Coordinates of C-alpha atoms and ligand atoms in Angstrom, one line a residue:
M1 CA -25.1 93.1 -255.4
D2 CA -21.3 93.8 -255.3
A3 CA -18.8 91.8 -257.2
R4 CA -18.2 89.3 -254.3
S5 CA -21.9 88.5 -253.8
R6 CA -22.3 87.8 -257.5
V7 CA -20.3 84.6 -256.8
L8 CA -23.4 83.1 -255.4
T9 CA -26.6 81.9 -256.9
R10 CA -29.6 83.8 -255.4
L11 CA -30.1 81.9 -252.2
A12 CA -33.9 82.3 -252.4
D13 CA -33.7 80.1 -255.6
L14 CA -31.3 77.5 -254.2
N15 CA -32.4 73.9 -253.6
L16 CA -29.5 71.8 -252.4
S17 CA -29.2 68.2 -251.0
L18 CA -26.1 68.0 -248.9
E19 CA -24.7 64.6 -248.1
P20 CA -22.4 64.0 -245.2
N21 CA -18.7 63.9 -246.3
A22 CA -16.6 60.7 -246.0
H23 CA -14.8 59.9 -242.8
V24 CA -11.3 61.3 -243.4
E25 CA -8.1 60.3 -241.6
L26 CA -5.6 63.1 -242.3
G27 CA -1.9 63.3 -241.3
A28 CA 1.6 62.2 -241.9
G29 CA 1.7 58.4 -241.5
A30 CA -2.2 58.1 -241.6
V31 CA -1.9 55.2 -244.0
A32 CA -1.2 53.0 -241.0
R33 CA -4.8 53.5 -240.0
L34 CA -6.0 51.6 -243.1
P35 CA -7.0 48.4 -241.2
Q36 CA -9.3 50.5 -239.0
A37 CA -10.8 52.1 -242.1
L38 CA -11.6 48.7 -243.5
A39 CA -13.2 47.7 -240.1
A40 CA -15.3 50.8 -240.3
V41 CA -16.9 49.7 -243.6
G42 CA -17.4 46.2 -242.1
Q43 CA -14.9 44.3 -244.2
R44 CA -12.1 41.9 -243.5
R45 CA -11.2 41.4 -247.2
A46 CA -9.7 44.0 -249.5
F47 CA -9.5 44.2 -253.3
V48 CA -6.7 46.7 -253.9
V49 CA -6.9 48.8 -257.1
T50 CA -3.8 50.6 -258.3
D51 CA -1.4 51.1 -261.3
R52 CA 2.0 49.6 -262.1
G53 CA 3.8 53.0 -261.9
L54 CA 2.8 53.4 -258.3
R55 CA 3.6 49.8 -257.5
A56 CA 7.2 50.5 -258.7
T57 CA 7.5 53.1 -255.9
G58 CA 6.9 50.5 -253.1
I59 CA 3.8 52.3 -251.8
V60 CA 1.5 49.5 -252.9
D61 CA 3.6 46.7 -251.3
R62 CA 3.6 48.8 -248.1
V63 CA -0.2 49.0 -248.2
L64 CA -0.5 45.2 -248.9
D65 CA 1.8 44.4 -246.0
L66 CA -0.2 46.7 -243.6
L67 CA -3.4 44.9 -244.6
R68 CA -2.0 41.4 -244.3
E69 CA -0.4 42.1 -241.0
A70 CA -3.8 43.0 -239.7
G71 CA -5.2 39.7 -240.9
I72 CA -7.0 41.1 -243.9
E73 CA -7.2 38.9 -246.9
T74 CA -6.2 40.8 -250.1
D75 CA -6.2 40.6 -253.9
L76 CA -4.6 43.1 -256.2
F77 CA -5.4 44.6 -259.6
D78 CA -2.6 46.9 -260.7
G79 CA -3.6 47.3 -264.4
V80 CA -5.2 50.7 -264.2
E81 CA -3.8 52.9 -267.0
P82 CA -3.4 56.7 -266.9
N83 CA -6.8 58.1 -268.0
P84 CA -8.5 54.8 -267.4
S85 CA -10.7 53.1 -270.0
T86 CA -13.8 50.9 -269.8
D87 CA -11.6 48.0 -271.0
S88 CA -9.4 47.9 -267.8
I89 CA -12.5 48.3 -265.6
D90 CA -14.1 45.3 -267.3
Q91 CA -10.9 43.3 -266.9
A92 CA -10.7 44.1 -263.2
A93 CA -14.4 43.4 -262.7
E94 CA -13.9 39.7 -263.7
Q95 CA -11.1 39.4 -261.1
V96 CA -13.1 41.1 -258.3
R97 CA -16.2 38.9 -259.0
Q98 CA -14.0 35.8 -258.6
F99 CA -12.5 37.2 -255.4
G100 CA -16.0 37.7 -253.9
E101 CA -17.3 40.0 -251.1
A102 CA -14.6 42.6 -250.2
A103 CA -14.1 46.3 -249.8
V104 CA -12.3 48.0 -252.7
V105 CA -9.2 49.8 -251.6
A106 CA -8.2 52.4 -254.2
V107 CA -4.5 53.5 -253.9
G108 CA -3.2 56.0 -256.4
G109 CA -4.0 59.2 -258.3
G110 CA -7.3 60.0 -260.0
S111 CA -6.9 57.2 -262.5
A112 CA -6.8 54.4 -259.8
L113 CA -9.5 56.1 -257.7
D114 CA -11.8 56.6 -260.7
A115 CA -11.3 53.1 -262.0
A116 CA -12.1 51.7 -258.5
K117 CA -15.6 53.3 -258.7
G118 CA -16.5 51.3 -261.8
I119 CA -14.9 48.2 -260.4
A120 CA -16.8 48.5 -257.1
L121 CA -20.1 48.9 -259.0
L122 CA -19.4 45.9 -261.3
A123 CA -18.4 43.8 -258.3
A124 CA -22.0 43.9 -257.1
N125 CA -23.8 44.2 -260.4
P126 CA -24.0 42.4 -263.8
G127 CA -22.9 43.8 -267.1
V128 CA -20.0 45.9 -268.3
A129 CA -18.6 49.2 -267.4
A130 CA -20.2 51.1 -270.2
D131 CA -23.6 50.2 -268.7
Y132 CA -22.9 52.3 -265.6
D133 CA -23.1 55.8 -266.9
Y134 CA -23.8 58.2 -264.0
R135 CA -27.5 58.4 -265.0
A136 CA -28.0 54.6 -264.7
V137 CA -29.6 53.1 -261.6
P138 CA -27.7 50.0 -260.6
Q139 CA -29.6 46.9 -259.2
S140 CA -27.4 46.9 -256.1
P141 CA -25.2 49.4 -254.4
G142 CA -21.5 49.1 -255.2
R143 CA -18.9 47.6 -252.8
P144 CA -17.6 50.1 -250.2
I145 CA -14.5 52.0 -251.3
V146 CA -11.6 53.1 -249.0
A147 CA -9.6 55.7 -251.0
V148 CA -6.0 56.5 -250.5
P149 CA -5.0 59.3 -252.9
T150 CA -1.3 59.5 -253.7
T151 CA -1.5 62.6 -255.9
A152 CA -2.7 66.1 -254.9
G153 CA -4.7 66.1 -257.0
T154 CA -7.9 65.3 -258.5
G155 CA -9.9 65.2 -255.3
A156 CA -11.5 62.1 -256.9
E157 CA -11.8 60.6 -253.3
T158 CA -14.7 63.0 -252.7
N159 CA -17.2 61.8 -255.3
G160 CA -18.7 58.6 -256.7
F161 CA -18.1 59.3 -260.4
G162 CA -15.1 58.4 -262.5
V163 CA -13.9 60.1 -265.7
I164 CA -13.4 57.1 -267.9
E165 CA -12.5 56.8 -271.5
D166 CA -14.8 54.8 -273.7
R167 CA -12.4 53.8 -276.5
T168 CA -15.1 52.7 -278.9
A169 CA -17.1 55.9 -278.6
R170 CA -13.8 58.0 -278.3
C171 CA -15.2 60.1 -275.6
K172 CA -15.0 60.5 -271.8
V173 CA -17.9 59.1 -269.9
Y174 CA -18.8 59.7 -266.3
L175 CA -19.2 56.3 -264.6
G176 CA -20.4 55.7 -261.1
H177 CA -23.1 56.1 -258.6
G178 CA -23.5 57.6 -255.1
S179 CA -23.0 54.2 -253.5
V180 CA -19.3 54.2 -254.7
R181 CA -18.4 57.5 -253.3
P182 CA -15.5 56.5 -251.0
R183 CA -16.7 56.1 -247.5
Q184 CA -13.3 56.2 -245.8
V185 CA -10.5 58.5 -247.1
I186 CA -6.9 58.4 -245.9
L187 CA -5.1 61.7 -246.6
D188 CA -1.4 60.9 -245.9
P189 CA 0.9 63.6 -247.4
E190 CA 3.9 61.3 -246.9
L191 CA 2.6 59.1 -249.7
T192 CA 3.0 62.1 -252.1
L193 CA 6.6 62.9 -251.2
G194 CA 8.0 60.8 -254.1
L195 CA 5.7 62.2 -256.8
P196 CA 8.1 63.7 -259.5
A197 CA 8.1 67.5 -260.1
L198 CA 6.2 67.5 -263.4
A199 CA 3.5 65.2 -262.0
T200 CA 3.3 67.4 -258.9
A201 CA 2.9 70.5 -261.0
A202 CA 0.3 68.9 -263.3
T203 CA -1.8 67.4 -260.5
G204 CA -1.5 70.6 -258.4
M205 CA -2.7 72.7 -261.4
D206 CA -5.7 70.3 -261.6
A207 CA -6.6 71.1 -258.0
L208 CA -6.2 74.8 -258.7
V209 CA -8.5 74.6 -261.8
H210 CA -11.1 72.7 -259.7
G211 CA -11.1 75.6 -257.3
I212 CA -11.3 78.2 -260.0
E213 CA -13.9 76.5 -262.1
S214 CA -16.0 75.7 -259.0
L215 CA -16.0 79.4 -258.0
A216 CA -17.1 80.5 -261.5
S217 CA -19.5 77.6 -262.1
R218 CA -23.2 78.2 -262.6
G219 CA -23.7 75.7 -259.8
A220 CA -21.6 77.6 -257.3
N221 CA -23.3 78.0 -253.9
P222 CA -22.2 79.1 -250.4
F223 CA -20.9 75.6 -249.5
S224 CA -18.8 75.1 -252.7
V225 CA -17.5 78.7 -252.5
A226 CA -16.3 78.1 -249.0
Y227 CA -14.4 75.0 -250.0
A228 CA -13.1 76.3 -253.3
T229 CA -11.8 79.6 -251.8
Q230 CA -9.7 77.8 -249.3
A231 CA -8.6 75.2 -251.9
V232 CA -7.3 78.0 -254.2
T233 CA -5.5 79.6 -251.3
L234 CA -3.8 76.4 -250.1
V235 CA -2.8 75.2 -253.6
A236 CA -1.5 78.7 -254.8
D237 CA 0.4 78.9 -251.5
S238 CA 2.2 75.6 -251.7
L239 CA 2.6 74.4 -255.3
V240 CA 5.9 76.1 -256.1
A241 CA 7.4 74.9 -252.9
A242 CA 6.2 71.3 -253.5
V243 CA 7.6 71.3 -257.1
E244 CA 10.9 72.8 -256.1
D245 CA 11.4 70.5 -253.1
G246 CA 9.4 67.3 -253.3
S247 CA 10.4 66.4 -249.7
D248 CA 8.8 69.6 -248.2
L249 CA 6.1 67.9 -246.0
E250 CA 4.4 71.1 -245.1
A251 CA 3.9 72.0 -248.8
R252 CA 2.8 68.5 -249.6
S253 CA 0.3 68.6 -246.8
R254 CA -1.2 71.9 -247.9
L255 CA -1.5 70.6 -251.5
L256 CA -3.2 67.4 -250.4
V257 CA -5.7 69.3 -248.2
G258 CA -6.2 71.9 -250.9
S259 CA -7.0 69.2 -253.5
H260 CA -9.4 67.4 -251.2
L261 CA -11.3 70.7 -250.5
A262 CA -11.3 71.4 -254.3
G263 CA -12.9 68.0 -254.8
L264 CA -15.6 68.8 -252.2
A265 CA -16.2 72.1 -254.0
L266 CA -16.5 70.6 -257.5
S267 CA -18.8 67.8 -256.3
L268 CA -21.2 70.5 -255.1
S269 CA -20.9 73.0 -257.9
G270 CA -19.7 71.2 -261.1
L271 CA -16.8 72.5 -263.2
G272 CA -16.6 74.3 -266.5
L273 CA -15.2 74.6 -270.0
V274 CA -11.5 74.2 -269.1
H275 CA -12.4 70.7 -268.1
G276 CA -14.6 70.1 -271.1
I277 CA -11.7 71.1 -273.4
A278 CA -9.1 69.1 -271.5
H279 CA -11.2 65.9 -271.6
A280 CA -11.5 66.3 -275.3
V281 CA -7.8 67.0 -275.8
T282 CA -6.8 63.9 -273.7
N283 CA -9.2 61.8 -275.8
H284 CA -7.4 62.8 -278.9
C285 CA -3.8 62.6 -277.8
G286 CA -3.6 61.0 -274.3
A287 CA -2.2 64.2 -272.7
P288 CA -2.0 64.0 -268.9
H289 CA -5.2 65.7 -267.4
G290 CA -3.4 68.5 -265.5
L291 CA -1.2 69.5 -268.5
A292 CA -4.2 69.5 -270.9
L293 CA -6.1 71.8 -268.4
T294 CA -3.1 74.1 -268.0
S295 CA -2.5 74.6 -271.7
V296 CA -5.9 76.2 -272.2
L297 CA -6.6 77.7 -268.8
D298 CA -5.6 81.3 -269.3
E299 CA -7.1 81.4 -272.8
V300 CA -10.5 80.3 -271.4
M301 CA -10.2 82.5 -268.3
S302 CA -9.3 85.7 -270.2
R303 CA -12.3 85.2 -272.5
S304 CA -14.6 84.5 -269.5
V305 CA -13.7 87.6 -267.4
P306 CA -16.9 89.6 -268.3
A307 CA -19.1 86.6 -267.2
A308 CA -17.0 85.6 -264.2
T309 CA -15.7 89.0 -262.9
G310 CA -16.8 88.4 -259.3
P311 CA -15.5 84.8 -259.0
Y312 CA -12.2 85.6 -260.6
A313 CA -11.8 88.6 -258.2
V314 CA -12.2 86.0 -255.4
V315 CA -9.5 83.9 -257.1
A316 CA -7.2 87.0 -257.1
T317 CA -7.7 87.5 -253.4
A318 CA -7.1 83.8 -252.6
M319 CA -3.9 83.9 -254.7
G320 CA -2.7 87.0 -252.9
V321 CA -2.8 89.3 -255.9
G322 CA -6.1 91.1 -255.3
S323 CA -6.3 94.7 -254.1
S324 CA -9.2 96.5 -252.5
A325 CA -8.0 99.6 -254.3
S326 CA -8.7 97.9 -257.7
S327 CA -12.0 97.3 -259.5
A328 CA -13.4 93.8 -259.6
E329 CA -12.5 93.6 -263.3
E330 CA -8.9 94.6 -262.6
N331 CA -8.7 92.0 -259.9
A332 CA -10.2 89.4 -262.2
R333 CA -7.5 90.2 -264.8
A334 CA -4.9 90.0 -262.1
A335 CA -6.1 86.5 -261.4
V336 CA -5.7 85.4 -265.0
R337 CA -2.1 86.8 -265.0
A338 CA -1.4 85.1 -261.6
V339 CA -2.6 81.7 -262.8
R340 CA -0.5 82.0 -266.0
E341 CA 2.6 83.0 -264.0
L342 CA 2.1 80.1 -261.5
A343 CA 1.7 77.6 -264.3
D344 CA 4.9 78.9 -265.9
R345 CA 6.8 78.9 -262.7
V346 CA 6.1 75.2 -262.2
Q347 CA 6.7 74.6 -265.9
A348 CA 3.2 73.1 -266.4
R349 CA 2.1 75.3 -269.3
L350 CA 3.0 73.5 -272.5
P351 CA 1.7 74.3 -276.0
L352 CA -0.9 71.8 -277.2
R353 CA 1.3 70.7 -280.0
E354 CA 3.9 69.6 -277.5
L355 CA 1.2 67.5 -275.8
G356 CA 0.8 65.7 -279.1
L357 CA -2.4 67.3 -280.4
Q358 CA -2.6 67.4 -284.2
Q359 CA -3.7 70.8 -285.6
D360 CA -6.3 69.1 -287.9
A361 CA -8.0 67.7 -284.7
V362 CA -9.0 71.2 -283.5
A363 CA -12.6 71.2 -284.9
A364 CA -13.3 67.7 -283.5
V365 CA -11.8 68.6 -280.1
A366 CA -13.9 71.7 -279.9
R367 CA -17.1 69.7 -280.7
G368 CA -16.1 67.1 -278.1
A369 CA -15.5 69.9 -275.5
L370 CA -18.9 71.5 -276.1
A371 CA -20.6 68.2 -275.9
D372 CA -19.0 67.3 -272.5
A373 CA -21.5 67.7 -269.7
V374 CA -19.1 69.7 -267.5
S375 CA -19.0 72.5 -270.1
S376 CA -22.6 73.4 -269.4
N377 CA -21.6 74.8 -266.0
H378 CA -19.3 77.4 -267.5
P379 CA -20.4 80.9 -266.7
R380 CA -21.0 81.7 -270.3
Q381 CA -21.7 79.6 -273.4
F382 CA -18.8 79.5 -275.9
S383 CA -19.5 78.9 -279.6
Q384 CA -17.7 76.2 -281.7
A385 CA -15.6 79.0 -283.3
E386 CA -14.5 80.4 -280.0
V387 CA -13.4 77.1 -278.6
E388 CA -11.5 76.5 -281.9
Q389 CA -9.8 80.0 -281.3
V390 CA -8.9 78.9 -277.8
L391 CA -7.3 75.7 -279.1
V392 CA -5.4 77.5 -281.9
G393 CA -4.2 80.1 -279.4
A394 CA -2.9 77.4 -277.1
W395 CA -1.5 75.2 -279.9
Ligands
LIG401 N1 -13.3 62.0 -260.3 C1 -12.9 63.2 -260.3 O1 -13.4 64.0 -259.6 C2 -11.7 63.6 -261.1 C3 -11.3 65.0 -261.1 C4 -10.2 65.3 -261.9 C5 -9.5 64.4 -262.6 N2 -10.0 63.1 -262.7 C6 -9.3 62.0 -263.5 O2 -8.1 61.6 -262.8 C7 -7.2 61.1 -263.8 C8 -5.8 61.8 -263.5 O3 -5.4 61.5 -262.2 P1 -3.9 62.0 -261.7 O4 -3.7 63.3 -262.3 O5 -4.0 61.9 -260.2 O6 -2.9 61.1 -262.4 P2 -2.8 59.5 -262.4 O7 -3.6 58.8 -261.4 O8 -3.0 59.0 -263.8 O9 -1.2 59.2 -262.0 C9 -0.2 59.8 -262.8 C10 1.1 59.0 -262.7 O10 1.6 59.3 -261.4 C11 2.0 58.1 -260.7 N3 1.9 58.3 -259.3 C12 0.8 58.5 -258.6 N4 1.1 58.7 -257.3 C13 2.4 58.7 -257.2 C14 3.3 58.9 -256.1 N5 2.9 59.2 -254.9 N6 4.6 58.7 -256.3 C15 5.1 58.4 -257.6 N7 4.3 58.3 -258.7 C16 2.9 58.4 -258.5 C17 1.1 57.0 -261.3 O11 1.7 55.7 -261.2 C18 0.9 57.5 -262.7 O12 1.9 56.9 -263.6 C19 -7.7 61.5 -265.1 O13 -8.3 60.3 -265.7 C20 -8.8 62.5 -264.8 O14 -9.8 62.6 -265.8 C21 -11.0 62.7 -261.9
LIG402 FE1 -9.7 67.8 -263.0

């Protein structure tokens, strides 16, 4: 097999269940089609889930007006915090149970979208958020979710599982169920025009890492590779432009489509150790997800080249730095350099100490990273000592 075909699992060994993707409405101004999205899930009532930061931009009030003008009864929960916790989901669950039968309309970045999944499950089931780990089987399907992402992004609109902080256990848990995978998705790049430069850079790097980790994942398959390759191409092609000029609608559109494709990819393949480490870092110091990822990305990639030569060579081609005259390993190394340069250009690569991580937390963060379920998809197993070296190198 050549370097490119090593991207794929042996197809003769592959067993895959492919679900149809959500209905997607894509385009500048597509948010106006929200009432139709609600009708498509059979609901005339909407429980809107968002965060206060987004509310301050006016986007949430626009959404509420759109729904009310269409005669849809609404209620609002705007208490989702960045890197949401089981606490805020439990709080929202009380409110949604009182509101009664409704679709959940998730408006925001990954935090609001992920919280909405727990809220939609608890709206139809007893108990508290911590009961709905991804392995649990709920009594009833969750309420239908209509997702309106406003960052580009986590791609959280493509799956039914939220990354939620359990403050008591001090770890990230994956809450959700297939029934709360958003059924209707509105991808409106105009909603992302006001995202500040650093948040654009951080969330764009998240999408890029989804593409890269999906390509290199042990769970990669022809479907995920197709989505991930185009995701890396679109994000690498547009991130600098979107950060330098937030009003560039073409760059915003490419980023939003890229992040959605990266979400489809990761949902099929799983992610890897960069996510495992970033989740543990965020648990310890609250760093934004995209910045936590970027701080360790090139350290993890450069140590993974021998195990991920083929996939990283695909990354190099997708980022426009690959060469047919070079070996797969040279292309893989070029990908690592290109990722670092892109992160630096958009000023998203910060040392872990600047993200607030204490040096004496390194051992505990490394243990948390290796215990995270996503890390098991990494192309090679890192030891505790190696993860500590990554963290010290990025500190
Ligand atoms: N489920 C998944 O597949 C998945 C994948 C990756 C990450 N995540 C999770 O997603 C969360 C991070 O999501 P995120 O990076 O999108 O950030 P976020 O949702 O926390 O939003 C960051 C900030 O940006 C603001 N914001 C959002 N959209 C805006 C806009 N258009 N204009 C101005 N401000 C805006 C928000 O108010 C918030 O203050 C983390 O909890 C992470 O673990 C989930
Ligand atoms: Fe992510």
